[in-house]
Amino acid sequence: MKLLDFAEKSVLCWLATVSADAAPNVSPKEIFTFIDENLVLIANIASPESERNIQVNPKVCVSFIDIFEQRGFKVKGTAQVVKTEDRDWSEYLAALKVLAGESYPIKNIFAVTVESSSKIMAPSYGLFPDTTTPESQVEGALDTYKVQRKV
């Protein structure tokens, strides 16, 4: 189980920020990519609250979870808001446009420097280690959510 593998197969990541008055905010983000294991880029498409929060408190947490396997990673780090006039804008925008194409209006980019990462797992993995596997979690989720795999 590797961070970059989970990030690549995640449909969304979840960005947690904190406001100036210490109010938490968690917001889903659908356009994101890693430059390497130390830098994740997140497109700011429609997240004024996340942007405000990062500007006053750059400490963030980003989670990447496979909802069917019920496991993934969380990354803690420091974010900065990269704007069109910044030195790294063109490079970072190009990396995100690979995923977004021209459909998404990227206002600016949250560049998160990774300071630590750790695994996230549903409690079942620890409570029932002999019977809980990624495959059993997927099968249970498919049944619970009444969805089927593509064939």
mmCIF file of C-alpha atoms in Angstrom:
data_model
loop_
_atom_site.group_PDB
_atom_site.id
_atom_site.type_symbol
_atom_site.label_atom_id
_atom_site.label_comp_id
_atom_site.label_asym_id
_atom_site.label_seq_id
_atom_site.Cartn_x
_atom_site.Cartn_y
_atom_site.Cartn_z
ATOM 1 C CA MET A 1 0.000 0.000 0.000
ATOM 2 C CA LYS A 2 1.682 3.179 -1.235
ATOM 3 C CA LEU A 3 0.602 6.801 -0.994
ATOM 4 C CA LEU A 4 1.011 7.610 -4.680
ATOM 5 C CA ASP A 5 -0.936 4.486 -5.688
ATOM 6 C CA PHE A 6 -3.910 5.522 -3.568
ATOM 7 C CA ALA A 7 -3.741 9.116 -4.724
ATOM 8 C CA GLU A 8 -3.775 7.956 -8.335
ATOM 9 C CA LYS A 9 -6.860 5.783 -7.928
ATOM 10 C CA SER A 10 -8.783 8.224 -5.726
ATOM 11 C CA VAL A 11 -11.664 10.031 -7.380
ATOM 12 C CA LEU A 12 -11.583 12.827 -4.810
ATOM 13 C CA CYS A 13 -9.204 14.026 -2.178
ATOM 14 C CA TRP A 14 -10.401 15.772 0.959
ATOM 15 C CA LEU A 15 -8.651 18.980 2.002
ATOM 16 C CA ALA A 16 -8.908 19.986 5.662
ATOM 17 C CA THR A 17 -8.084 23.569 6.618
ATOM 18 C CA VAL A 18 -8.604 25.772 9.671
ATOM 19 C CA SER A 19 -9.865 29.356 9.698
ATOM 20 C CA ALA A 20 -8.412 32.302 11.593
ATOM 21 C CA ASP A 21 -10.948 31.686 14.376
ATOM 22 C CA ALA A 22 -10.022 27.953 14.540
ATOM 23 C CA ALA A 23 -13.118 26.660 12.722
ATOM 24 C CA PRO A 24 -12.314 23.475 10.750
ATOM 25 C CA ASN A 25 -13.302 23.068 7.116
ATOM 26 C CA VAL A 26 -13.160 19.904 5.002
ATOM 27 C CA SER A 27 -13.765 20.192 1.302
ATOM 28 C CA PRO A 28 -13.674 17.639 -1.535
ATOM 29 C CA LYS A 29 -11.330 18.331 -4.432
ATOM 30 C CA GLU A 30 -11.514 16.451 -7.711
ATOM 31 C CA ILE A 31 -8.534 17.814 -9.636
ATOM 32 C CA PHE A 32 -5.217 17.002 -7.926
ATOM 33 C CA THR A 33 -1.881 15.400 -8.684
ATOM 34 C CA PHE A 34 1.463 14.701 -7.103
ATOM 35 C CA ILE A 35 4.584 16.243 -8.615
ATOM 36 C CA ASP A 36 6.554 13.785 -6.456
ATOM 37 C CA GLU A 37 6.118 12.242 -2.983
ATOM 38 C CA ASN A 38 6.814 15.628 -1.402
ATOM 39 C CA LEU A 39 4.450 17.915 -3.323
ATOM 40 C CA VAL A 40 0.746 17.578 -4.089
ATOM 41 C CA LEU A 41 -1.086 20.100 -6.245
ATOM 42 C CA ILE A 42 -4.794 20.749 -5.813
ATOM 43 C CA ALA A 43 -6.782 22.873 -8.260
ATOM 44 C CA ASN A 44 -8.807 25.625 -6.643
ATOM 45 C CA ILE A 45 -11.893 25.640 -8.815
ATOM 46 C CA ALA A 46 -14.524 26.884 -6.371
ATOM 47 C CA SER A 47 -13.080 26.931 -2.850
ATOM 48 C CA PRO A 48 -12.910 30.468 -1.468
ATOM 49 C CA GLU A 49 -13.105 29.207 2.128
ATOM 50 C CA SER A 50 -10.167 26.829 1.676
ATOM 51 C CA GLU A 51 -8.200 29.636 0.024
ATOM 52 C CA ARG A 52 -8.916 32.090 2.869
ATOM 53 C CA ASN A 53 -8.012 29.488 5.453
ATOM 54 C CA ILE A 54 -4.694 28.593 3.800
ATOM 55 C CA GLN A 55 -3.759 32.267 3.628
ATOM 56 C CA VAL A 56 -4.160 32.650 7.427
ATOM 57 C CA ASN A 57 -3.078 29.146 8.486
ATOM 58 C CA PRO A 58 -1.120 27.115 5.916
ATOM 59 C CA LYS A 59 -1.224 23.849 7.905
ATOM 60 C CA VAL A 60 -3.466 21.359 6.097
ATOM 61 C CA CYS A 61 -4.390 17.688 5.948
ATOM 62 C CA VAL A 62 -5.294 15.918 2.702
ATOM 63 C CA SER A 63 -6.895 12.453 2.604
ATOM 64 C CA PHE A 64 -6.924 10.018 -0.313
ATOM 65 C CA ILE A 65 -9.296 7.091 0.254
ATOM 66 C CA ASP A 66 -10.460 4.177 -1.860
ATOM 67 C CA ILE A 67 -14.073 4.147 -0.677
ATOM 68 C CA PHE A 68 -14.582 0.523 -1.668
ATOM 69 C CA GLU A 69 -11.426 -0.849 -0.029
ATOM 70 C CA GLN A 70 -12.043 1.539 2.877
ATOM 71 C CA ARG A 71 -8.409 2.437 3.227
ATOM 72 C CA GLY A 72 -5.994 5.065 1.988
ATOM 73 C CA PHE A 73 -3.620 7.762 3.202
ATOM 74 C CA LYS A 74 -3.631 11.106 4.871
ATOM 75 C CA VAL A 75 -0.980 13.714 4.253
ATOM 76 C CA LYS A 76 -0.161 16.539 6.624
ATOM 77 C CA GLY A 77 1.725 19.519 5.328
ATOM 78 C CA THR A 78 1.993 23.185 4.596
ATOM 79 C CA ALA A 79 0.046 24.731 1.738
ATOM 80 C CA GLN A 80 0.555 27.849 -0.279
ATOM 81 C CA VAL A 81 -1.762 29.492 -2.784
ATOM 82 C CA VAL A 82 -0.026 29.633 -6.160
ATOM 83 C CA LYS A 83 -1.405 32.393 -8.401
ATOM 84 C CA THR A 84 -1.060 33.143 -12.116
ATOM 85 C CA GLU A 85 1.788 35.592 -11.535
ATOM 86 C CA ASP A 86 3.854 33.153 -9.438
ATOM 87 C CA ARG A 87 7.005 31.493 -10.784
ATOM 88 C CA ASP A 88 5.642 27.906 -10.609
ATOM 89 C CA TRP A 89 2.181 28.685 -12.031
ATOM 90 C CA SER A 90 2.762 27.456 -15.608
ATOM 91 C CA GLU A 91 4.424 24.188 -14.580
ATOM 92 C CA TYR A 92 1.803 23.409 -11.936
ATOM 93 C CA LEU A 93 -1.110 24.368 -14.184
ATOM 94 C CA ALA A 94 0.218 22.108 -16.949
ATOM 95 C CA ALA A 95 0.364 19.158 -14.513
ATOM 96 C CA LEU A 96 -3.248 19.738 -13.434
ATOM 97 C CA LYS A 97 -4.527 20.329 -16.991
ATOM 98 C CA VAL A 98 -3.507 16.752 -17.819
ATOM 99 C CA LEU A 99 -6.427 15.757 -15.575
ATOM 100 C CA ALA A 100 -8.737 18.744 -15.966
ATOM 101 C CA GLY A 101 -8.385 19.562 -19.633
ATOM 102 C CA GLU A 102 -9.877 22.929 -20.470
ATOM 103 C CA SER A 103 -13.233 22.165 -18.819
ATOM 104 C CA TYR A 104 -12.369 23.331 -15.325
ATOM 105 C CA PRO A 105 -11.659 26.997 -14.581
ATOM 106 C CA ILE A 106 -8.656 26.788 -12.250
ATOM 107 C CA LYS A 107 -8.595 30.007 -10.224
ATOM 108 C CA ASN A 108 -5.341 29.198 -8.442
ATOM 109 C CA ILE A 109 -3.502 26.164 -7.086
ATOM 110 C CA PHE A 110 -2.986 24.861 -3.577
ATOM 111 C CA ALA A 111 0.567 23.494 -3.462
ATOM 112 C CA VAL A 112 0.965 21.266 -0.418
ATOM 113 C CA THR A 113 4.449 20.392 0.785
ATOM 114 C CA VAL A 114 4.176 16.973 2.427
ATOM 115 C CA GLU A 115 5.556 16.869 5.969
ATOM 116 C CA SER A 116 4.162 13.471 6.972
ATOM 117 C CA SER A 117 1.868 10.765 5.681
ATOM 118 C CA SER A 118 0.130 7.836 7.314
ATOM 119 C CA LYS A 119 -2.241 5.059 6.385
ATOM 120 C CA ILE A 120 -5.982 5.327 6.966
ATOM 121 C CA MET A 121 -7.953 2.105 7.397
ATOM 122 C CA ALA A 122 -11.475 1.188 8.397
ATOM 123 C CA PRO A 123 -11.584 -0.292 11.915
ATOM 124 C CA SER A 124 -12.502 -3.698 10.431
ATOM 125 C CA TYR A 125 -8.899 -4.203 9.319
ATOM 126 C CA GLY A 126 -7.714 -4.067 12.932
ATOM 127 C CA LEU A 127 -10.723 -5.694 14.594
ATOM 128 C CA PHE A 128 -10.984 -8.657 12.236
ATOM 129 C CA PRO A 129 -7.524 -9.062 10.657
ATOM 130 C CA ASP A 130 -8.050 -12.730 9.770
ATOM 131 C CA THR A 131 -11.113 -12.060 7.637
ATOM 132 C CA THR A 132 -10.799 -8.440 6.505
ATOM 133 C CA THR A 133 -9.023 -7.956 3.202
ATOM 134 C CA PRO A 134 -9.264 -5.265 0.552
ATOM 135 C CA GLU A 135 -11.275 -7.752 -1.520
ATOM 136 C CA SER A 136 -13.738 -8.485 1.298
ATOM 137 C CA GLN A 137 -14.169 -4.757 1.918
ATOM 138 C CA VAL A 138 -14.880 -4.157 -1.777
ATOM 139 C CA GLU A 139 -17.435 -6.956 -1.884
ATOM 140 C CA GLY A 140 -19.134 -5.610 1.256
ATOM 141 C CA ALA A 141 -19.193 -2.064 -0.129
ATOM 142 C CA LEU A 142 -20.626 -3.211 -3.458
ATOM 143 C CA ASP A 143 -23.416 -4.965 -1.575
ATOM 144 C CA THR A 144 -24.030 -2.079 0.841
ATOM 145 C CA TYR A 145 -24.102 0.604 -1.881
ATOM 146 C CA LYS A 146 -25.997 -1.655 -4.341
ATOM 147 C CA VAL A 147 -23.516 -1.070 -7.143
ATOM 148 C CA GLN A 148 -21.789 -3.458 -9.535
ATOM 149 C CA ARG A 149 -18.371 -3.634 -11.101
ATOM 150 C CA LYS A 150 -18.008 -2.956 -14.802
ATOM 151 C CA VAL A 151 -17.291 -6.090 -16.789
#
